[in-house]
mmCIF file of C-alpha atoms in Angstrom:
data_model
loop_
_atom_site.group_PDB
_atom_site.id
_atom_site.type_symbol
_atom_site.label_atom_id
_atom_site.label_comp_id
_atom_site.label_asym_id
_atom_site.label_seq_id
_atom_site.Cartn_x
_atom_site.Cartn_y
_atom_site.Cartn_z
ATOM 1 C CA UNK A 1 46.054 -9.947 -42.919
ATOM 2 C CA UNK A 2 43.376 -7.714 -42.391
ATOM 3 C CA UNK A 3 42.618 -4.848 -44.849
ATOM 4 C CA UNK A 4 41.069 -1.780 -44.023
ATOM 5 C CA UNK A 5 39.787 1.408 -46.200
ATOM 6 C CA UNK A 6 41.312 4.296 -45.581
ATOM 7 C CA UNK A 7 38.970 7.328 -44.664
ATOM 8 C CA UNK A 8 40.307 11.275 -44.705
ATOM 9 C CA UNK A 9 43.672 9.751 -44.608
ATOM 10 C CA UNK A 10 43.351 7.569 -41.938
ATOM 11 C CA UNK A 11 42.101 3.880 -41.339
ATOM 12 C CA UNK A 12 38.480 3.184 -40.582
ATOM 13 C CA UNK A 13 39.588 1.142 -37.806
ATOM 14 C CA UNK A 14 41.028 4.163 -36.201
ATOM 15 C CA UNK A 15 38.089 6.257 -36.847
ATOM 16 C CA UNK A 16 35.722 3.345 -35.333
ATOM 17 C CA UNK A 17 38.011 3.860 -32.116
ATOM 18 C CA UNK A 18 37.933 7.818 -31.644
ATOM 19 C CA UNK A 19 34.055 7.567 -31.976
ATOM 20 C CA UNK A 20 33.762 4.715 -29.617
ATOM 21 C CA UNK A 21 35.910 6.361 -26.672
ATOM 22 C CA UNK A 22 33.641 9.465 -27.807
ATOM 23 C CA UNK A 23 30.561 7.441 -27.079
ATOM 24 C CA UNK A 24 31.786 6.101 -23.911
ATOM 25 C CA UNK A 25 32.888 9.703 -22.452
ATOM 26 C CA UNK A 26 29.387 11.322 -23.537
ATOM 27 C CA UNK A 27 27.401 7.790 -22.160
ATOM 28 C CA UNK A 28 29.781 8.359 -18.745
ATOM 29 C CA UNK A 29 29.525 11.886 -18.059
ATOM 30 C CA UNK A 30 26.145 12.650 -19.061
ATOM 31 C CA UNK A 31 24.301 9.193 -18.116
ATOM 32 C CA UNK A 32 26.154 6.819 -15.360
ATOM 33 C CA UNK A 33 27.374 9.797 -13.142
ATOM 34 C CA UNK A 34 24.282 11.205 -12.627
ATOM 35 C CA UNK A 35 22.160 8.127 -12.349
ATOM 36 C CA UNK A 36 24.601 7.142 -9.649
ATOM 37 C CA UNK A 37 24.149 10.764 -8.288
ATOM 38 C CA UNK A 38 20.219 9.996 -8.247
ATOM 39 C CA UNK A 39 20.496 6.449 -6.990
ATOM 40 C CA UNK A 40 22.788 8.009 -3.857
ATOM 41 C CA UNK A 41 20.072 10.573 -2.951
ATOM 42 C CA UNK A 42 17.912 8.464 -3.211
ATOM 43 C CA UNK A 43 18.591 6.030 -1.173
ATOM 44 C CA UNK A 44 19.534 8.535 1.514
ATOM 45 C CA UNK A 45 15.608 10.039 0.952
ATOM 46 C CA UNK A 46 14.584 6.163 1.679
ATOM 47 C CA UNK A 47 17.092 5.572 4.658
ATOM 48 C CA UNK A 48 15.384 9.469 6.245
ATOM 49 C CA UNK A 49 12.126 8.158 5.681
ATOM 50 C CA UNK A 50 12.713 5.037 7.208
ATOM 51 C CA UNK A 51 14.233 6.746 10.506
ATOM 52 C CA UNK A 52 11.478 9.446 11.179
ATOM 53 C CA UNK A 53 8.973 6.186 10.383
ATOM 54 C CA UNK A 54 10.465 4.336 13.042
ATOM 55 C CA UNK A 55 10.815 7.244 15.680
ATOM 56 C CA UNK A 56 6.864 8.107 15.000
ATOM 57 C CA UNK A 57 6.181 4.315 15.719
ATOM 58 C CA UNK A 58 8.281 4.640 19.261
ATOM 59 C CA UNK A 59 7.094 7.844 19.980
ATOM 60 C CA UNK A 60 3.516 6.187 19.591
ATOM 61 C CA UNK A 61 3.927 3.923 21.830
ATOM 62 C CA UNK A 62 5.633 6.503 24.496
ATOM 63 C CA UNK A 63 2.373 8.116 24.124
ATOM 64 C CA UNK A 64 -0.311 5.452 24.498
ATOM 65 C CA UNK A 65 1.900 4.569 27.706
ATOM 66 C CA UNK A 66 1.580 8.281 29.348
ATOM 67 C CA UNK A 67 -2.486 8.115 28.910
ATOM 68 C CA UNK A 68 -4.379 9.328 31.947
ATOM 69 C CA UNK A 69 -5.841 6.139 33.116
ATOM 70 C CA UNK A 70 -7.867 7.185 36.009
ATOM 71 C CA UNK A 71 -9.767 9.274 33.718
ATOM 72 C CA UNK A 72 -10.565 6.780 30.979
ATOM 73 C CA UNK A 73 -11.951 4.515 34.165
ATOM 74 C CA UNK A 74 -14.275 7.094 35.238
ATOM 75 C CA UNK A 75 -15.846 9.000 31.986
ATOM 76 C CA UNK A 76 -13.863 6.651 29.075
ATOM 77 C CA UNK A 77 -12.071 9.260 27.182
ATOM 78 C CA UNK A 78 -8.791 9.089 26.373
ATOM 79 C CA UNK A 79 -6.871 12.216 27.521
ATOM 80 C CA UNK A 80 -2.789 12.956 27.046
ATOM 81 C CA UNK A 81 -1.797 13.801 30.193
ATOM 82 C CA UNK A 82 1.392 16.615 30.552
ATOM 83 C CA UNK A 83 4.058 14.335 30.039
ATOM 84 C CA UNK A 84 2.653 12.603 26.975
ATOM 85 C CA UNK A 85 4.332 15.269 24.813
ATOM 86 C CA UNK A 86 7.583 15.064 26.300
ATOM 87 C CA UNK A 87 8.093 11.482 26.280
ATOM 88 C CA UNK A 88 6.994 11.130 22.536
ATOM 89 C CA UNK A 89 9.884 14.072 21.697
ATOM 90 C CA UNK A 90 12.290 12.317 23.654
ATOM 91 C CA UNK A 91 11.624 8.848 22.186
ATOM 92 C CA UNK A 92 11.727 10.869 18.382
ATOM 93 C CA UNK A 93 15.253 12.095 19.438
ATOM 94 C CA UNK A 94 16.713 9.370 20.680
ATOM 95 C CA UNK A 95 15.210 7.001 17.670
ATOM 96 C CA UNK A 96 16.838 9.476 15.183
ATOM 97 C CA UNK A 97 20.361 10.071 16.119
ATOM 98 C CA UNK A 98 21.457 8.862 12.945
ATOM 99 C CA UNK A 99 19.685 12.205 11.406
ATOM 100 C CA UNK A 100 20.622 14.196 13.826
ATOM 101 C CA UNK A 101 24.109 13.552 13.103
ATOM 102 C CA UNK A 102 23.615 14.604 9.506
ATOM 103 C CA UNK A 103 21.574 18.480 10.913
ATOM 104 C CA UNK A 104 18.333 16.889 10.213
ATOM 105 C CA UNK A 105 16.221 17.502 13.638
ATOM 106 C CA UNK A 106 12.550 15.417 13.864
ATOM 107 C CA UNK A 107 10.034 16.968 15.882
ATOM 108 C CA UNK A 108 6.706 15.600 17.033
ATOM 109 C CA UNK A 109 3.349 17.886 15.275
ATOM 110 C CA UNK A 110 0.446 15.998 16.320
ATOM 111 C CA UNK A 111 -1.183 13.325 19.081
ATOM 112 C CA UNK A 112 -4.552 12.361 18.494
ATOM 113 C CA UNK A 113 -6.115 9.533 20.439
ATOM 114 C CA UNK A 114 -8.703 8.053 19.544
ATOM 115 C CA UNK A 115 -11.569 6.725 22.098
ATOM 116 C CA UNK A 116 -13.470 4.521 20.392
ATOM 117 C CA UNK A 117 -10.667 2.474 19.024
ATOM 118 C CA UNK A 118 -8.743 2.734 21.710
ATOM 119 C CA UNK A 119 -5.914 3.904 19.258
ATOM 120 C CA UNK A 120 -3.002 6.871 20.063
ATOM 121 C CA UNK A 121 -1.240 8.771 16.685
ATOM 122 C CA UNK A 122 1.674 10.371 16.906
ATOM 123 C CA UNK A 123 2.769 12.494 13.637
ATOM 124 C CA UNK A 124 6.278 13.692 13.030
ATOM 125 C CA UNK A 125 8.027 15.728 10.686
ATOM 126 C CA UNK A 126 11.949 15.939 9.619
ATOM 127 C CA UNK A 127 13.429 18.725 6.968
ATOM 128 C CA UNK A 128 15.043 16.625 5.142
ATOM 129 C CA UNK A 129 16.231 19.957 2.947
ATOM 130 C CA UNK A 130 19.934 19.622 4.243
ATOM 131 C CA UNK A 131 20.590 16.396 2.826
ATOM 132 C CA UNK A 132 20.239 17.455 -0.638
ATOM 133 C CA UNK A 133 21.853 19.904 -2.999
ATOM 134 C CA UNK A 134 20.093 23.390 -3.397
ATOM 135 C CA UNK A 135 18.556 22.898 -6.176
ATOM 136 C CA UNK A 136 16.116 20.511 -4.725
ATOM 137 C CA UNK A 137 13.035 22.455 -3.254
ATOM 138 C CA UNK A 138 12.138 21.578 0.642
ATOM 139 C CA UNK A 139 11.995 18.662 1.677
ATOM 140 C CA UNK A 140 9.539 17.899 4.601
ATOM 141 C CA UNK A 141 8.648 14.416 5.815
ATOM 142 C CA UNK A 142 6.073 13.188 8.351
ATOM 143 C CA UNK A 143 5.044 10.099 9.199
ATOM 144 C CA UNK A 144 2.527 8.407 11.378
ATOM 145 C CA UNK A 145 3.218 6.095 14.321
ATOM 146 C CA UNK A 146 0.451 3.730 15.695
ATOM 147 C CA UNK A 147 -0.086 2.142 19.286
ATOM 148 C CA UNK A 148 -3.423 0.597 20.504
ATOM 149 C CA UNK A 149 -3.934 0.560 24.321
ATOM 150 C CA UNK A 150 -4.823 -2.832 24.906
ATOM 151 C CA UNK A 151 -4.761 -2.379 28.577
ATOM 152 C CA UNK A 152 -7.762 -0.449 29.243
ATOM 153 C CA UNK A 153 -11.330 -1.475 29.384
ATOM 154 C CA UNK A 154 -13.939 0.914 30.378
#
């Protein structure tokens, strides 16, 4: 049979237990809830980034197919034609339904093409501010999609 000292009255043992469930609650409420909290968001940031990455990439390629090609045979410069902006936006909305389920709207900000390369960027941006809790500041994302026109030879 086991002997233990008695402390204040009571048995170690017993006093080993209350500060071990004390340890536990503290390690619990102040350590694994919130890095689970963190690891959540985060992965939702990641998962955002990924979706707006993807719609830049399709939009990209919407807009390398709406190039005016007469004019790049006759002077070689690479110039958007009307619809180029509309068909990137739609291909950014329909690539990020998933976000737009959640209130989080991408939007295309930029098309550059570039001539010598032969090389159309599309930017876009998502506020990603509504998935998170206030206290996080604004949280704006864009990312670049890339589409060479292969097609065209001057």
């Amino acid at each position: 049979m086991v002997t233990f000292q008695t402390f204040s009255g009571k048995r170690f043992y017993a006093c080993r237990q209350a500060y071990a469930m004390t340890f536990w609650a503290v390690y619990i409420g102040f350590i694994l809830i919130p890095a689970l909290a963190l690891a959540i968001e985060l992965g939702r940031y990641f998962y955002a980034i990924s979706e707006v990455s993807k719609a830049a990439d399709a939009a990209a390629v919407a807009a390398s197919a709406q190039i005016n090609t007469a004019v790049f045979r006759d002077s070689g410069s690479l110039i958007p034609t009307a619809k180029t902006w509309g068909d990137a936006q739609s291909y950014v909305s329909s690539n990020t339904v998933g976000l737009t389920q959640k209130g989080v709207y991408a939007y295309v900000t930029d098309i550059q093409v570039s001539g010598g390369d032969n090389l159309v960027q599309v930017s876009v941006s998502a506020d990603l501010s509504v998935l998170f809790p206030s206290v996080v500041p604004d949280v704006v994302v864009t990312q670049i999609g890339v589409a060479s026109l292969r097609a065209l030879t001057h």
